[in-house]
Short mmCIF file of C-alpha atoms in Angstrom, two decimals:
data_model
loop_
_atom_site.label_atom_id
_atom_site.label_comp_id
_atom_site.label_asym_id
_atom_site.label_seq_id
_atom_site.Cartn_x
_atom_site.Cartn_y
_atom_site.Cartn_z
CA MET B 1 60.59 95.81 75.76
CA ILE B 2 62.26 97.90 73.09
CA ASP B 3 63.51 96.44 69.82
CA SER B 4 67.13 97.58 69.67
CA SER B 5 68.12 95.61 66.58
CA ALA B 6 68.27 98.80 64.51
CA TRP B 7 70.74 100.52 66.85
CA PRO B 8 72.97 97.83 68.44
CA GLY B 9 75.94 100.17 68.98
CA ALA B 10 73.96 102.75 70.91
CA PHE B 11 72.17 100.02 72.85
CA PHE B 12 75.51 98.48 73.82
CA TRP B 13 76.92 101.75 75.14
CA ILE B 14 73.71 102.67 76.95
CA THR B 15 73.81 99.27 78.63
CA MET B 16 77.48 99.62 79.56
CA VAL B 17 76.99 103.10 81.01
CA SER B 18 73.97 101.86 82.96
CA VAL B 19 75.97 98.95 84.34
CA VAL B 20 78.81 101.27 85.38
CA ILE B 21 76.42 103.68 87.13
CA LEU B 22 74.57 100.86 88.88
CA ASN B 23 77.79 99.23 90.07
CA MET B 24 79.14 102.56 91.30
CA ALA B 25 75.93 103.15 93.23
CA GLY B 26 76.07 99.61 94.59
CA GLY B 27 79.67 100.11 95.66
CA VAL B 28 78.86 103.34 97.47
CA TYR B 29 75.91 101.73 99.22
CA GLN B 30 77.87 98.62 100.18
CA ASN B 31 80.78 100.61 101.58
CA THR B 32 78.33 102.79 103.48
CA ILE B 33 76.91 99.66 105.08
CA TYR B 34 80.43 98.52 106.00
CA GLY B 35 81.03 101.93 107.56
CA ILE B 36 77.86 101.60 109.61
CA ALA B 37 78.78 98.05 110.64
CA ALA B 38 82.20 99.31 111.77
CA LYS B 39 80.49 100.99 114.70
CA LEU B 40 79.27 97.60 115.88
CA PRO B 41 81.34 94.77 117.41
CA ILE B 42 83.65 92.99 114.97
CA LYS B 43 81.45 89.91 114.61
CA TYR B 44 78.76 91.95 112.89
CA THR B 45 81.04 92.74 109.95
CA GLY B 46 80.76 89.08 109.01
CA ALA B 47 76.99 89.49 109.06
CA VAL B 48 77.30 92.15 106.35
CA VAL B 49 79.29 89.75 104.15
CA LEU B 50 76.74 87.02 104.86
CA GLY B 51 73.96 89.41 103.90
CA SER B 52 75.65 90.08 100.56
CA ASN B 53 75.84 86.36 99.86
CA ILE B 54 72.24 85.83 100.91
CA SER B 55 71.19 88.54 98.47
CA GLY B 56 73.03 86.73 95.68
CA THR B 57 71.25 83.48 96.54
CA PHE B 58 67.92 85.26 96.71
CA THR B 59 68.55 86.86 93.32
CA ALA B 60 69.38 83.49 91.76
CA ILE B 61 66.19 81.97 93.20
CA ILE B 62 64.07 84.88 91.96
CA SER B 63 65.62 84.46 88.52
CA ILE B 64 64.72 80.76 88.43
CA LEU B 65 61.18 81.42 89.67
CA SER B 66 60.60 84.20 87.16
CA GLU B 67 61.76 81.90 84.35
CA ASN B 68 59.54 79.10 85.60
CA PHE B 69 56.28 80.95 86.22
CA ALA B 70 56.42 83.61 83.52
CA SER B 71 54.78 82.94 80.19
CA SER B 72 57.44 84.82 78.23
CA VAL B 73 60.88 86.36 78.60
CA ARG B 74 59.28 89.80 78.73
CA THR B 75 57.02 88.82 81.63
CA ALA B 76 59.93 87.15 83.42
CA ALA B 77 61.98 90.33 83.11
CA ILE B 78 59.11 92.42 84.46
CA TYR B 79 58.67 90.14 87.49
CA TYR B 80 62.40 90.05 88.06
CA PHE B 81 62.79 93.82 88.08
CA ILE B 82 59.66 94.34 90.18
CA ALA B 83 61.19 92.05 92.80
CA ALA B 84 64.45 94.01 92.57
CA MET B 85 62.66 97.33 93.05
CA PHE B 86 60.74 95.93 96.02
CA ILE B 87 63.96 94.78 97.71
CA LEU B 88 65.59 98.13 96.92
CA LEU B 89 62.75 99.97 98.65
CA ILE B 90 63.12 97.72 101.70
CA CYS B 91 66.86 98.47 101.83
CA PHE B 92 66.16 102.17 101.50
CA ASP B 93 63.64 102.10 104.35
CA THR B 94 65.81 100.03 106.67
CA TYR B 95 68.81 102.28 106.07
CA PHE B 96 66.93 105.29 107.40
CA ALA B 97 65.20 103.26 110.11
CA LEU B 98 68.53 102.00 111.50
CA PRO B 99 69.19 105.02 113.76
CA LEU B 100 65.88 104.25 115.48
CA ASN B 101 67.18 100.85 116.54
CA LYS B 102 68.19 100.77 120.23
CA PHE B 103 70.98 98.27 119.63
CA TYR B 104 72.56 100.45 116.97
CA ARG B 105 72.13 103.64 119.01
CA TYR B 106 73.82 101.97 121.98
CA HIS B 107 76.92 101.02 120.00
CA GLU B 108 76.98 104.39 118.26
CA MET B 109 76.99 106.05 121.68
CA ILE B 110 79.89 103.82 122.79
CA LYS B 111 81.82 104.79 119.66
CA GLU B 112 81.21 108.48 120.31
CA LYS B 113 82.43 108.08 123.90
CA GLU B 114 85.60 106.41 122.64
CA VAL B 115 86.24 109.34 120.32
CA GLU B 116 85.65 111.84 123.12
CA LYS B 117 87.97 109.87 125.39
CA SER B 118 90.68 109.90 122.73
CA LYS B 119 90.29 113.65 122.30
CA SER B 120 90.52 114.29 126.03
CA SER B 121 93.68 112.17 126.29
CA GLY B 122 95.38 114.29 123.65
CA VAL B 123 95.06 111.89 120.73
CA ASP B 124 94.46 113.62 117.41
CA VAL B 125 91.43 111.72 116.11
CA ASN B 126 91.57 113.68 112.85
CA ALA B 127 95.16 112.69 112.13
CA ARG B 128 95.77 110.86 108.89
CA PRO B 129 96.21 107.11 109.49
CA PRO B 130 99.54 105.59 108.41
CA TYR B 131 98.06 103.84 105.37
CA PHE B 132 101.34 102.50 104.01
CA ARG B 133 102.36 100.94 107.31
CA ILE B 134 98.92 99.39 107.71
CA PHE B 135 99.07 98.10 104.13
CA ARG B 136 102.53 96.61 104.69
CA GLN B 137 101.49 94.86 107.88
CA CYS B 138 98.38 93.26 106.41
CA PHE B 139 99.77 92.70 102.90
CA PRO B 140 99.73 88.85 103.04
CA GLN B 141 96.04 88.79 103.89
CA LEU B 142 95.27 91.51 101.35
CA PHE B 143 97.05 89.51 98.67
CA ASN B 144 95.13 86.43 99.74
CA VAL B 145 91.80 88.22 99.38
CA PHE B 146 92.84 89.75 96.04
CA PHE B 147 93.97 86.40 94.65
CA VAL B 148 90.79 84.62 95.72
CA PHE B 149 88.61 87.28 94.12
CA PHE B 150 90.78 87.44 91.01
CA VAL B 151 90.57 83.70 90.38
CA THR B 152 86.89 83.57 91.29
CA LEU B 153 85.86 86.40 89.00
CA ALA B 154 88.08 85.10 86.20
CA VAL B 155 86.05 81.88 86.22
CA PHE B 156 82.63 83.06 87.37
CA PRO B 157 80.41 83.71 85.54
CA ALA B 158 82.14 83.98 82.14
CA VAL B 159 83.63 80.48 82.05
CA HIS B 160 81.27 78.82 84.50
CA SER B 161 78.10 79.85 82.69
CA ASP B 162 79.45 78.48 79.40
CA ILE B 163 79.40 74.88 80.67
CA LYS B 164 76.80 72.83 78.80
CA MET B 165 74.91 69.66 79.59
CA VAL B 166 76.45 66.47 78.22
CA GLY B 167 73.29 64.37 78.26
CA ASP B 168 69.56 64.98 78.45
CA ASP B 169 69.10 62.60 81.39
CA PHE B 170 70.63 65.02 83.90
CA ILE B 171 68.57 65.71 87.01
CA ILE B 172 68.36 69.44 86.21
CA PRO B 173 66.45 70.38 83.03
CA ASN B 174 68.39 72.17 80.33
CA LYS B 175 66.26 75.30 80.82
CA TYR B 176 67.54 75.74 84.37
CA PHE B 177 70.98 74.20 83.98
CA VAL B 178 73.02 77.42 83.94
CA SER B 179 70.79 79.15 86.49
CA VAL B 180 71.15 76.30 88.99
CA THR B 181 74.65 74.93 88.39
CA CYS B 182 76.25 78.34 87.91
CA PHE B 183 74.48 81.19 89.66
CA LEU B 184 72.51 79.41 92.38
CA THR B 185 75.34 77.02 93.25
CA PHE B 186 77.93 79.80 93.42
CA ASN B 187 75.85 82.10 95.60
CA LEU B 188 74.53 79.31 97.80
CA CYS B 189 78.04 77.98 98.48
CA ALA B 190 79.31 81.52 99.13
CA MET B 191 76.49 81.99 101.62
CA LEU B 192 77.22 78.68 103.34
CA GLY B 193 80.92 79.53 103.44
CA SER B 194 80.22 82.83 105.20
CA LEU B 195 77.80 81.12 107.56
CA ILE B 196 80.17 78.30 108.49
CA THR B 197 83.05 80.67 109.21
CA SER B 198 80.84 82.54 111.67
CA TRP B 199 80.42 79.27 113.58
CA ILE B 200 83.87 77.73 113.14
CA ASN B 201 87.03 79.79 113.54
CA TRP B 202 90.64 78.68 113.43
#
């Protein structure tokens, strides 16, 4: 680790730029996955959301384990980022291995046939979709999603992680209190919510 106490301003901006770049890359990757999942039946889009929530739960568990088994913060950070790099490599490999999957190739072929059928029937597949009309028709649901995310991200993790233990006799030790009650609980419940909605629909 580098001692950045002599240059806090530069360290702050380097960190912020790194966060922006990483989130942009994550957004591109996530939207790419949604684009790939769009070629599959609609129920598999929910699997992508579930996968995102599983990754959050996995990250929270890795964080707790690295804190527990590491002898120092430095070692914990090393283990944590090694695990992240390992998962990133797996994602990278599976992304390029996906076209080799028979199930995916089958649905990709169906999608291509639908496009060809639309072309032969005179439909302009390259025409610009009526975005405003689509937006107007699904506005209530879009507002619902926006409001849920707005409230959630306003509370988590800034407010949620600032909650402290009242007494020392709590079942979760103080060392893991924020990791468990904030990050693990949030991601685990998000994962269960996505999982339950794939079983129960109304």
